[in-house]
Amino acid sequence: MPKTKKILRSFNPESLAKGGKMARPVYFRTYMLAEYALSGYHYHPFIQFHYAREGWLYVSVEDHSYIIPACYGLWVPAYTPHQIQTTSDVLLENLDIDPDYFASIGGKAELKLVTVSDFARSFIHHASQNIPELYDVSGSDGRMITTLLDVLNALPVSGISTTWPTSPALLAMCKQITTTLDQPHLLEEWAKQVGMSPRTFSRHFLKETGVTFANWKQQQRLLHSIQLLRESRSVTEIALMLGYSSTSAYSYAFRQLFGVSPSRYEAALLPPEVALDDFPSAASEA
């Protein structure tokens, strides 16, 4: 049974769904989503910056499904239908942004996955914990928020694809692969299982995800290894768990994708301890 959802800080967007305006141009929502939380497809009249400070967030939007570990953020434009789901407890630090205000400061609303820097991660956490809901737009808090949005707007688009295929057969296959990442998952075997020739399989997979099947598997292993590193697993243990032939092979692949070795990768830290209140409908407000 899913755990009780917890909330740190949020708001009720019902008035916005009826065409109301946000009380301030930017609102911070910080809350926990429980393991296996799932929202229906929904949209908001504001731009969202989805960021999971801890855990993994899965967002389905338009024709893509994004896997978002703690070092990435996803911009979702206003009125864009999307669905949120989790496979573990997730600590969100989201920003809801008025589209007109964002445009007025030079922001461009577009769907994109970005890499969140250590500085941006700390800035988001500081702002979400210290800026009041009804902040002074023309005061120091307002200037801080404008600066934060400039920082977030300048974050680089992620160089990795975390897009899942959309066809039912390939999507089911990928879900199965992510539960057995230590297995080889040969292209020829999967092509036969989904009823395609290897060539047709490769073409469809590349069209739906933007990367080859081999690269997609590699990225899933390496993204999952981030979570294992956060659990203080050793590099040797992770290499074995994910099916690498050696520790050096895993370390090389990790460095190629993330630019640093696994041992030097800096995991995001949990925020300070805070009092949590039970909130049964956090998933519906994702």
PDB file of N, CA and C in Angstrom, residues 183-271:
ATOM      1  N   GLN A 183      21.076  -7.370 -16.704  1.00  0.00           N
ATOM      2  CA  GLN A 183      21.024  -8.308 -17.814  1.00  0.00           C
ATOM      3  C   GLN A 183      21.502  -7.647 -19.112  1.00  0.00           C
ATOM      4  N   PRO A 184      21.989  -8.444 -20.090  1.00  0.00           N
ATOM      5  CA  PRO A 184      22.527  -7.852 -21.329  1.00  0.00           C
ATOM      6  C   PRO A 184      21.480  -7.207 -22.229  1.00  0.00           C
ATOM      7  N   HIS A 185      20.252  -7.745 -22.270  1.00  0.00           N
ATOM      8  CA  HIS A 185      19.166  -7.196 -23.090  1.00  0.00           C
ATOM      9  C   HIS A 185      19.627  -6.958 -24.534  1.00  0.00           C
ATOM     10  N   LEU A 186      19.876  -8.038 -25.229  1.00  0.00           N
ATOM     11  CA  LEU A 186      20.378  -7.968 -26.600  1.00  0.00           C
ATOM     12  C   LEU A 186      19.290  -7.483 -27.548  1.00  0.00           C
ATOM     13  N   LEU A 187      19.685  -6.646 -28.483  1.00  0.00           N
ATOM     14  CA  LEU A 187      18.740  -6.052 -29.443  1.00  0.00           C
ATOM     15  C   LEU A 187      18.017  -7.136 -30.231  1.00  0.00           C
ATOM     16  N   GLU A 188      18.758  -8.131 -30.717  1.00  0.00           N
ATOM     17  CA  GLU A 188      18.160  -9.173 -31.549  1.00  0.00           C
ATOM     18  C   GLU A 188      17.070  -9.933 -30.797  1.00  0.00           C
ATOM     19  N   GLU A 189      17.319 -10.208 -29.517  1.00  0.00           N
ATOM     20  CA  GLU A 189      16.343 -10.951 -28.727  1.00  0.00           C
ATOM     21  C   GLU A 189      15.073 -10.140 -28.489  1.00  0.00           C
ATOM     22  N   TRP A 190      15.238  -8.849 -28.194  1.00  0.00           N
ATOM     23  CA  TRP A 190      14.071  -8.008 -27.953  1.00  0.00           C
ATOM     24  C   TRP A 190      13.308  -7.737 -29.246  1.00  0.00           C
ATOM     25  N   ALA A 191      14.021  -7.576 -30.359  1.00  0.00           N
ATOM     26  CA  ALA A 191      13.351  -7.372 -31.643  1.00  0.00           C
ATOM     27  C   ALA A 191      12.437  -8.559 -31.957  1.00  0.00           C
ATOM     28  N   LYS A 192      12.943  -9.758 -31.721  1.00  0.00           N
ATOM     29  CA  LYS A 192      12.144 -10.961 -31.951  1.00  0.00           C
ATOM     30  C   LYS A 192      10.946 -11.006 -31.024  1.00  0.00           C
ATOM     31  N   GLN A 193      11.147 -10.597 -29.756  1.00  0.00           N
ATOM     32  CA  GLN A 193      10.067 -10.667 -28.780  1.00  0.00           C
ATOM     33  C   GLN A 193       8.936  -9.703 -29.095  1.00  0.00           C
ATOM     34  N   VAL A 194       9.253  -8.534 -29.661  1.00  0.00           N
ATOM     35  CA  VAL A 194       8.203  -7.557 -29.992  1.00  0.00           C
ATOM     36  C   VAL A 194       7.718  -7.707 -31.431  1.00  0.00           C
ATOM     37  N   GLY A 195       8.221  -8.725 -32.137  1.00  0.00           N
ATOM     38  CA  GLY A 195       7.719  -9.021 -33.473  1.00  0.00           C
ATOM     39  C   GLY A 195       8.250  -8.131 -34.572  1.00  0.00           C
ATOM     40  N   MET A 196       9.518  -7.719 -34.472  1.00  0.00           N
ATOM     41  CA  MET A 196      10.128  -6.887 -35.504  1.00  0.00           C
ATOM     42  C   MET A 196      11.465  -7.477 -35.930  1.00  0.00           C
ATOM     43  N   SER A 197      11.901  -7.099 -37.128  1.00  0.00           N
ATOM     44  CA  SER A 197      13.260  -7.434 -37.524  1.00  0.00           C
ATOM     45  C   SER A 197      14.208  -6.502 -36.761  1.00  0.00           C
ATOM     46  N   PRO A 198      15.465  -6.885 -36.576  1.00  0.00           N
ATOM     47  CA  PRO A 198      16.405  -6.001 -35.880  1.00  0.00           C
ATOM     48  C   PRO A 198      16.496  -4.617 -36.520  1.00  0.00           C
ATOM     49  N   ARG A 199      16.453  -4.543 -37.817  1.00  0.00           N
ATOM     50  CA  ARG A 199      16.554  -3.258 -38.503  1.00  0.00           C
ATOM     51  C   ARG A 199      15.326  -2.389 -38.230  1.00  0.00           C
ATOM     52  N   THR A 200      14.132  -3.005 -38.327  1.00  0.00           N
ATOM     53  CA  THR A 200      12.901  -2.257 -38.052  1.00  0.00           C
ATOM     54  C   THR A 200      12.850  -1.822 -36.603  1.00  0.00           C
ATOM     55  N   PHE A 201      13.239  -2.711 -35.704  1.00  0.00           N
ATOM     56  CA  PHE A 201      13.282  -2.396 -34.276  1.00  0.00           C
ATOM     57  C   PHE A 201      14.175  -1.186 -34.017  1.00  0.00           C
ATOM     58  N   SER A 202      15.374  -1.195 -34.579  1.00  0.00           N
ATOM     59  CA  SER A 202      16.321  -0.098 -34.377  1.00  0.00           C
ATOM     60  C   SER A 202      15.765   1.220 -34.896  1.00  0.00           C
ATOM     61  N   ARG A 203      15.097   1.159 -36.053  1.00  0.00           N
ATOM     62  CA  ARG A 203      14.555   2.373 -36.653  1.00  0.00           C
ATOM     63  C   ARG A 203      13.429   2.954 -35.798  1.00  0.00           C
ATOM     64  N   HIS A 204      12.529   2.098 -35.337  1.00  0.00           N
ATOM     65  CA  HIS A 204      11.413   2.566 -34.513  1.00  0.00           C
ATOM     66  C   HIS A 204      11.909   3.110 -33.163  1.00  0.00           C
ATOM     67  N   PHE A 205      12.871   2.416 -32.574  1.00  0.00           N
ATOM     68  CA  PHE A 205      13.359   2.854 -31.266  1.00  0.00           C
ATOM     69  C   PHE A 205      14.036   4.214 -31.377  1.00  0.00           C
ATOM     70  N   LEU A 206      14.852   4.409 -32.385  1.00  0.00           N
ATOM     71  CA  LEU A 206      15.533   5.692 -32.571  1.00  0.00           C
ATOM     72  C   LEU A 206      14.526   6.811 -32.832  1.00  0.00           C
ATOM     73  N   LYS A 207      13.492   6.522 -33.615  1.00  0.00           N
ATOM     74  CA  LYS A 207      12.475   7.533 -33.932  1.00  0.00           C
ATOM     75  C   LYS A 207      11.718   7.962 -32.682  1.00  0.00           C
ATOM     76  N   GLU A 208      11.409   7.001 -31.783  1.00  0.00           N
ATOM     77  CA  GLU A 208      10.581   7.308 -30.619  1.00  0.00           C
ATOM     78  C   GLU A 208      11.364   7.886 -29.445  1.00  0.00           C
ATOM     79  N   THR A 209      12.652   7.602 -29.360  1.00  0.00           N
ATOM     80  CA  THR A 209      13.437   8.065 -28.201  1.00  0.00           C
ATOM     81  C   THR A 209      14.529   9.064 -28.543  1.00  0.00           C
ATOM     82  N   GLY A 210      14.935   9.115 -29.803  1.00  0.00           N
ATOM     83  CA  GLY A 210      16.007  10.035 -30.191  1.00  0.00           C
ATOM     84  C   GLY A 210      17.398   9.468 -30.013  1.00  0.00           C
ATOM     85  N   VAL A 211      17.515   8.253 -29.477  1.00  0.00           N
ATOM     86  CA  VAL A 211      18.822   7.616 -29.295  1.00  0.00           C
ATOM     87  C   VAL A 211      18.729   6.152 -29.714  1.00  0.00           C
ATOM     88  N   THR A 212      19.871   5.523 -29.893  1.00  0.00           N
ATOM     89  CA  THR A 212      19.880   4.111 -30.232  1.00  0.00           C
ATOM     90  C   THR A 212      19.511   3.276 -29.014  1.00  0.00           C
ATOM     91  N   PHE A 213      19.132   2.030 -29.281  1.00  0.00           N
ATOM     92  CA  PHE A 213      18.782   1.123 -28.192  1.00  0.00           C
ATOM     93  C   PHE A 213      19.957   0.927 -27.239  1.00  0.00           C
ATOM     94  N   ALA A 214      21.166   0.763 -27.770  1.00  0.00           N
ATOM     95  CA  ALA A 214      22.351   0.567 -26.934  1.00  0.00           C
ATOM     96  C   ALA A 214      22.610   1.783 -26.054  1.00  0.00           C
ATOM     97  N   ASN A 215      22.484   2.987 -26.621  1.00  0.00           N
ATOM     98  CA  ASN A 215      22.711   4.202 -25.825  1.00  0.00           C
ATOM     99  C   ASN A 215      21.640   4.377 -24.764  1.00  0.00           C
ATOM    100  N   TRP A 216      20.406   4.024 -25.104  1.00  0.00           N
ATOM    101  CA  TRP A 216      19.322   4.151 -24.120  1.00  0.00           C
ATOM    102  C   TRP A 216      19.576   3.249 -22.922  1.00  0.00           C
ATOM    103  N   LYS A 217      19.954   1.995 -23.189  1.00  0.00           N
ATOM    104  CA  LYS A 217      20.260   1.067 -22.090  1.00  0.00           C
ATOM    105  C   LYS A 217      21.389   1.605 -21.225  1.00  0.00           C
ATOM    106  N   GLN A 218      22.423   2.121 -21.875  1.00  0.00           N
ATOM    107  CA  GLN A 218      23.564   2.666 -21.130  1.00  0.00           C
ATOM    108  C   GLN A 218      23.144   3.816 -20.233  1.00  0.00           C
ATOM    109  N   GLN A 219      22.312   4.704 -20.762  1.00  0.00           N
ATOM    110  CA  GLN A 219      21.870   5.854 -19.989  1.00  0.00           C
ATOM    111  C   GLN A 219      21.025   5.426 -18.795  1.00  0.00           C
ATOM    112  N   GLN A 220      20.169   4.427 -18.986  1.00  0.00           N
ATOM    113  CA  GLN A 220      19.350   3.965 -17.862  1.00  0.00           C
ATOM    114  C   GLN A 220      20.219   3.393 -16.756  1.00  0.00           C
ATOM    115  N   ARG A 221      21.230   2.627 -17.127  1.00  0.00           N
ATOM    116  CA  ARG A 221      22.143   2.073 -16.117  1.00  0.00           C
ATOM    117  C   ARG A 221      22.851   3.189 -15.360  1.00  0.00           C
ATOM    118  N   LEU A 222      23.338   4.172 -16.101  1.00  0.00           N
ATOM    119  CA  LEU A 222      24.113   5.235 -15.461  1.00  0.00           C
ATOM    120  C   LEU A 222      23.223   6.154 -14.623  1.00  0.00           C
ATOM    121  N   LEU A 223      22.008   6.433 -15.098  1.00  0.00           N
ATOM    122  CA  LEU A 223      21.093   7.235 -14.301  1.00  0.00           C
ATOM    123  C   LEU A 223      20.711   6.507 -13.016  1.00  0.00           C
ATOM    124  N   HIS A 224      20.472   5.209 -13.136  1.00  0.00           N
ATOM    125  CA  HIS A 224      20.146   4.441 -11.937  1.00  0.00           C
ATOM    126  C   HIS A 224      21.336   4.389 -10.985  1.00  0.00           C
ATOM    127  N   SER A 225      22.535   4.407 -11.523  1.00  0.00           N
ATOM    128  CA  SER A 225      23.716   4.356 -10.657  1.00  0.00           C
ATOM    129  C   SER A 225      23.830   5.595  -9.781  1.00  0.00           C
ATOM    130  N   ILE A 226      23.248   6.724 -10.221  1.00  0.00           N
ATOM    131  CA  ILE A 226      23.252   7.930  -9.391  1.00  0.00           C
ATOM    132  C   ILE A 226      22.510   7.660  -8.092  1.00  0.00           C
ATOM    133  N   GLN A 227      21.358   7.010  -8.201  1.00  0.00           N
ATOM    134  CA  GLN A 227      20.593   6.693  -6.994  1.00  0.00           C
ATOM    135  C   GLN A 227      21.367   5.737  -6.097  1.00  0.00           C
ATOM    136  N   LEU A 228      22.056   4.776  -6.684  1.00  0.00           N
ATOM    137  CA  LEU A 228      22.841   3.831  -5.896  1.00  0.00           C
ATOM    138  C   LEU A 228      24.007   4.538  -5.205  1.00  0.00           C
ATOM    139  N   LEU A 229      24.604   5.520  -5.876  1.00  0.00           N
ATOM    140  CA  LEU A 229      25.667   6.299  -5.245  1.00  0.00           C
ATOM    141  C   LEU A 229      25.131   7.071  -4.047  1.00  0.00           C
ATOM    142  N   ARG A 230      23.911   7.568  -4.166  1.00  0.00           N
ATOM    143  CA  ARG A 230      23.296   8.302  -3.063  1.00  0.00           C
ATOM    144  C   ARG A 230      23.014   7.380  -1.874  1.00  0.00           C
ATOM    145  N   GLU A 231      22.895   6.091  -2.156  1.00  0.00           N
ATOM    146  CA  GLU A 231      22.669   5.124  -1.093  1.00  0.00           C
ATOM    147  C   GLU A 231      23.983   4.623  -0.489  1.00  0.00           C
ATOM    148  N   SER A 232      25.077   5.289  -0.878  1.00  0.00           N
ATOM    149  CA  SER A 232      26.426   4.965  -0.355  1.00  0.00           C
ATOM    150  C   SER A 232      26.895   3.581  -0.777  1.00  0.00           C
ATOM    151  N   ARG A 233      26.443   3.122  -1.925  1.00  0.00           N
ATOM    152  CA  ARG A 233      26.965   1.871  -2.467  1.00  0.00           C
ATOM    153  C   ARG A 233      28.372   2.120  -3.016  1.00  0.00           C
ATOM    154  N   SER A 234      29.221   1.112  -2.945  1.00  0.00           N
ATOM    155  CA  SER A 234      30.571   1.258  -3.480  1.00  0.00           C
ATOM    156  C   SER A 234      30.543   1.179  -5.000  1.00  0.00           C
ATOM    157  N   VAL A 235      31.553   1.746  -5.644  1.00  0.00           N
ATOM    158  CA  VAL A 235      31.633   1.721  -7.099  1.00  0.00           C
ATOM    159  C   VAL A 235      31.691   0.282  -7.601  1.00  0.00           C
ATOM    160  N   THR A 236      32.427  -0.561  -6.902  1.00  0.00           N
ATOM    161  CA  THR A 236      32.520  -1.974  -7.290  1.00  0.00           C
ATOM    162  C   THR A 236      31.165  -2.659  -7.203  1.00  0.00           C
ATOM    163  N   GLU A 237      30.435  -2.404  -6.128  1.00  0.00           N
ATOM    164  CA  GLU A 237      29.122  -3.006  -5.948  1.00  0.00           C
ATOM    165  C   GLU A 237      28.167  -2.555  -7.044  1.00  0.00           C
ATOM    166  N   ILE A 238      28.189  -1.268  -7.377  1.00  0.00           N
ATOM    167  CA  ILE A 238      27.297  -0.736  -8.411  1.00  0.00           C
ATOM    168  C   ILE A 238      27.617  -1.355  -9.765  1.00  0.00           C
ATOM    169  N   ALA A 239      28.909  -1.467 -10.082  1.00  0.00           N
ATOM    170  CA  ALA A 239      29.307  -2.068 -11.362  1.00  0.00           C
ATOM    171  C   ALA A 239      28.752  -3.479 -11.499  1.00  0.00           C
ATOM    172  N   LEU A 240      28.824  -4.257 -10.434  1.00  0.00           N
ATOM    173  CA  LEU A 240      28.302  -5.622 -10.458  1.00  0.00           C
ATOM    174  C   LEU A 240      26.778  -5.632 -10.558  1.00  0.00           C
ATOM    175  N   MET A 241      26.118  -4.737  -9.815  1.00  0.00           N
ATOM    176  CA  MET A 241      24.654  -4.682  -9.813  1.00  0.00           C
ATOM    177  C   MET A 241      24.092  -4.322 -11.181  1.00  0.00           C
ATOM    178  N   LEU A 242      24.844  -3.539 -11.955  1.00  0.00           N
ATOM    179  CA  LEU A 242      24.344  -3.044 -13.235  1.00  0.00           C
ATOM    180  C   LEU A 242      24.909  -3.803 -14.426  1.00  0.00           C
ATOM    181  N   GLY A 243      25.621  -4.891 -14.156  1.00  0.00           N
ATOM    182  CA  GLY A 243      26.041  -5.765 -15.242  1.00  0.00           C
ATOM    183  C   GLY A 243      27.284  -5.342 -15.995  1.00  0.00           C
ATOM    184  N   TYR A 244      28.085  -4.432 -15.443  1.00  0.00           N
ATOM    185  CA  TYR A 244      29.332  -4.044 -16.104  1.00  0.00           C
ATOM    186  C   TYR A 244      30.386  -5.127 -15.906  1.00  0.00           C
ATOM    187  N   SER A 245      31.258  -5.275 -16.887  1.00  0.00           N
ATOM    188  CA  SER A 245      32.272  -6.325 -16.830  1.00  0.00           C
ATOM    189  C   SER A 245      33.337  -6.049 -15.781  1.00  0.00           C
ATOM    190  N   SER A 246      33.509  -4.772 -15.424  1.00  0.00           N
ATOM    191  CA  SER A 246      34.514  -4.410 -14.429  1.00  0.00           C
ATOM    192  C   SER A 246      34.197  -3.038 -13.855  1.00  0.00           C
ATOM    193  N   THR A 247      34.846  -2.714 -12.750  1.00  0.00           N
ATOM    194  CA  THR A 247      34.680  -1.385 -12.152  1.00  0.00           C
ATOM    195  C   THR A 247      35.171  -0.301 -13.094  1.00  0.00           C
ATOM    196  N   SER A 248      36.271  -0.568 -13.777  1.00  0.00           N
ATOM    197  CA  SER A 248      36.831   0.431 -14.699  1.00  0.00           C
ATOM    198  C   SER A 248      35.896   0.683 -15.870  1.00  0.00           C
ATOM    199  N   ALA A 249      35.191  -0.356 -16.341  1.00  0.00           N
ATOM    200  CA  ALA A 249      34.246  -0.168 -17.451  1.00  0.00           C
ATOM    201  C   ALA A 249      33.097   0.730 -17.015  1.00  0.00           C
ATOM    202  N   TYR A 250      32.588   0.515 -15.798  1.00  0.00           N
ATOM    203  CA  TYR A 250      31.524   1.369 -15.276  1.00  0.00           C
ATOM    204  C   TYR A 250      32.008   2.798 -15.099  1.00  0.00           C
ATOM    205  N   SER A 251      33.190   2.961 -14.495  1.00  0.00           N
ATOM    206  CA  SER A 251      33.725   4.299 -14.237  1.00  0.00           C
ATOM    207  C   SER A 251      33.950   5.057 -15.542  1.00  0.00           C
ATOM    208  N   TYR A 252      34.432   4.364 -16.565  1.00  0.00           N
ATOM    209  CA  TYR A 252      34.672   5.003 -17.857  1.00  0.00           C
ATOM    210  C   TYR A 252      33.357   5.479 -18.475  1.00  0.00           C
ATOM    211  N   ALA A 253      32.343   4.615 -18.453  1.00  0.00           N
ATOM    212  CA  ALA A 253      31.045   4.990 -19.024  1.00  0.00           C
ATOM    213  C   ALA A 253      30.436   6.161 -18.263  1.00  0.00           C
ATOM    214  N   PHE A 254      30.555   6.146 -16.943  1.00  0.00           N
ATOM    215  CA  PHE A 254      30.022   7.222 -16.116  1.00  0.00           C
ATOM    216  C   PHE A 254      30.709   8.547 -16.447  1.00  0.00           C
ATOM    217  N   ARG A 255      32.019   8.500 -16.574  1.00  0.00           N
ATOM    218  CA  ARG A 255      32.775   9.721 -16.869  1.00  0.00           C
ATOM    219  C   ARG A 255      32.431  10.259 -18.248  1.00  0.00           C
ATOM    220  N   GLN A 256      32.204   9.369 -19.202  1.00  0.00           N
ATOM    221  CA  GLN A 256      31.852   9.805 -20.551  1.00  0.00           C
ATOM    222  C   GLN A 256      30.538  10.564 -20.576  1.00  0.00           C
ATOM    223  N   LEU A 257      29.581  10.154 -19.742  1.00  0.00           N
ATOM    224  CA  LEU A 257      28.255  10.787 -19.751  1.00  0.00           C
ATOM    225  C   LEU A 257      28.195  12.016 -18.853  1.00  0.00           C
ATOM    226  N   PHE A 258      28.771  11.918 -17.639  1.00  0.00           N
ATOM    227  CA  PHE A 258      28.615  12.992 -16.653  1.00  0.00           C
ATOM    228  C   PHE A 258      29.847  13.884 -16.499  1.00  0.00           C
ATOM    229  N   GLY A 259      30.973  13.510 -17.093  1.00  0.00           N
ATOM    230  CA  GLY A 259      32.152  14.363 -17.054  1.00  0.00           C
ATOM    231  C   GLY A 259      33.032  14.198 -15.830  1.00  0.00           C
ATOM    232  N   VAL A 260      32.615  13.392 -14.867  1.00  0.00           N
ATOM    233  CA  VAL A 260      33.409  13.127 -13.669  1.00  0.00           C
ATOM    234  C   VAL A 260      33.310  11.643 -13.350  1.00  0.00           C
ATOM    235  N   SER A 261      34.228  11.154 -12.515  1.00  0.00           N
ATOM    236  CA  SER A 261      34.179   9.757 -12.115  1.00  0.00           C
ATOM    237  C   SER A 261      33.080   9.556 -11.078  1.00  0.00           C
ATOM    238  N   PRO A 262      32.583   8.338 -10.901  1.00  0.00           N
ATOM    239  CA  PRO A 262      31.545   8.082  -9.892  1.00  0.00           C
ATOM    240  C   PRO A 262      31.970   8.514  -8.492  1.00  0.00           C
ATOM    241  N   SER A 263      33.234   8.297  -8.156  1.00  0.00           N
ATOM    242  CA  SER A 263      33.712   8.625  -6.808  1.00  0.00           C
ATOM    243  C   SER A 263      33.721  10.124  -6.547  1.00  0.00           C
ATOM    244  N   ARG A 264      33.740  10.929  -7.605  1.00  0.00           N
ATOM    245  CA  ARG A 264      33.764  12.383  -7.437  1.00  0.00           C
ATOM    246  C   ARG A 264      32.404  13.036  -7.673  1.00  0.00           C
ATOM    247  N   TYR A 265      31.457  12.212  -8.042  1.00  0.00           N
ATOM    248  CA  TYR A 265      30.126  12.760  -8.305  1.00  0.00           C
ATOM    249  C   TYR A 265      29.494  13.255  -7.009  1.00  0.00           C
ATOM    250  N   GLU A 266      29.049  14.468  -7.013  1.00  0.00           N
ATOM    251  CA  GLU A 266      28.479  15.057  -5.798  1.00  0.00           C
ATOM    252  C   GLU A 266      26.972  14.858  -5.776  1.00  0.00           C
ATOM    253  N   ALA A 267      26.516  14.028  -4.844  1.00  0.00           N
ATOM    254  CA  ALA A 267      25.078  13.807  -4.686  1.00  0.00           C
ATOM    255  C   ALA A 267      24.445  15.007  -4.005  1.00  0.00           C
ATOM    256  N   ALA A 268      23.210  15.325  -4.408  1.00  0.00           N
ATOM    257  CA  ALA A 268      22.486  16.424  -3.762  1.00  0.00           C
ATOM    258  C   ALA A 268      22.196  16.061  -2.312  1.00  0.00           C
ATOM    259  N   LEU A 269      22.356  17.031  -1.426  1.00  0.00           N
ATOM    260  CA  LEU A 269      22.119  16.805  -0.007  1.00  0.00           C
ATOM    261  C   LEU A 269      20.663  17.050   0.334  1.00  0.00           C
ATOM    262  N   LEU A 270      20.165  16.311   1.314  1.00  0.00           N
ATOM    263  CA  LEU A 270      18.813  16.561   1.814  1.00  0.00           C
ATOM    264  C   LEU A 270      18.752  17.914   2.488  1.00  0.00           C
ATOM    265  N   PRO A 271      17.634  18.612   2.413  1.00  0.00           N
ATOM    266  CA  PRO A 271      17.490  19.876   3.121  1.00  0.00           C
ATOM    267  C   PRO A 271      17.430  19.634   4.618  1.00  0.00           C
TER     268      PRO A 271
END
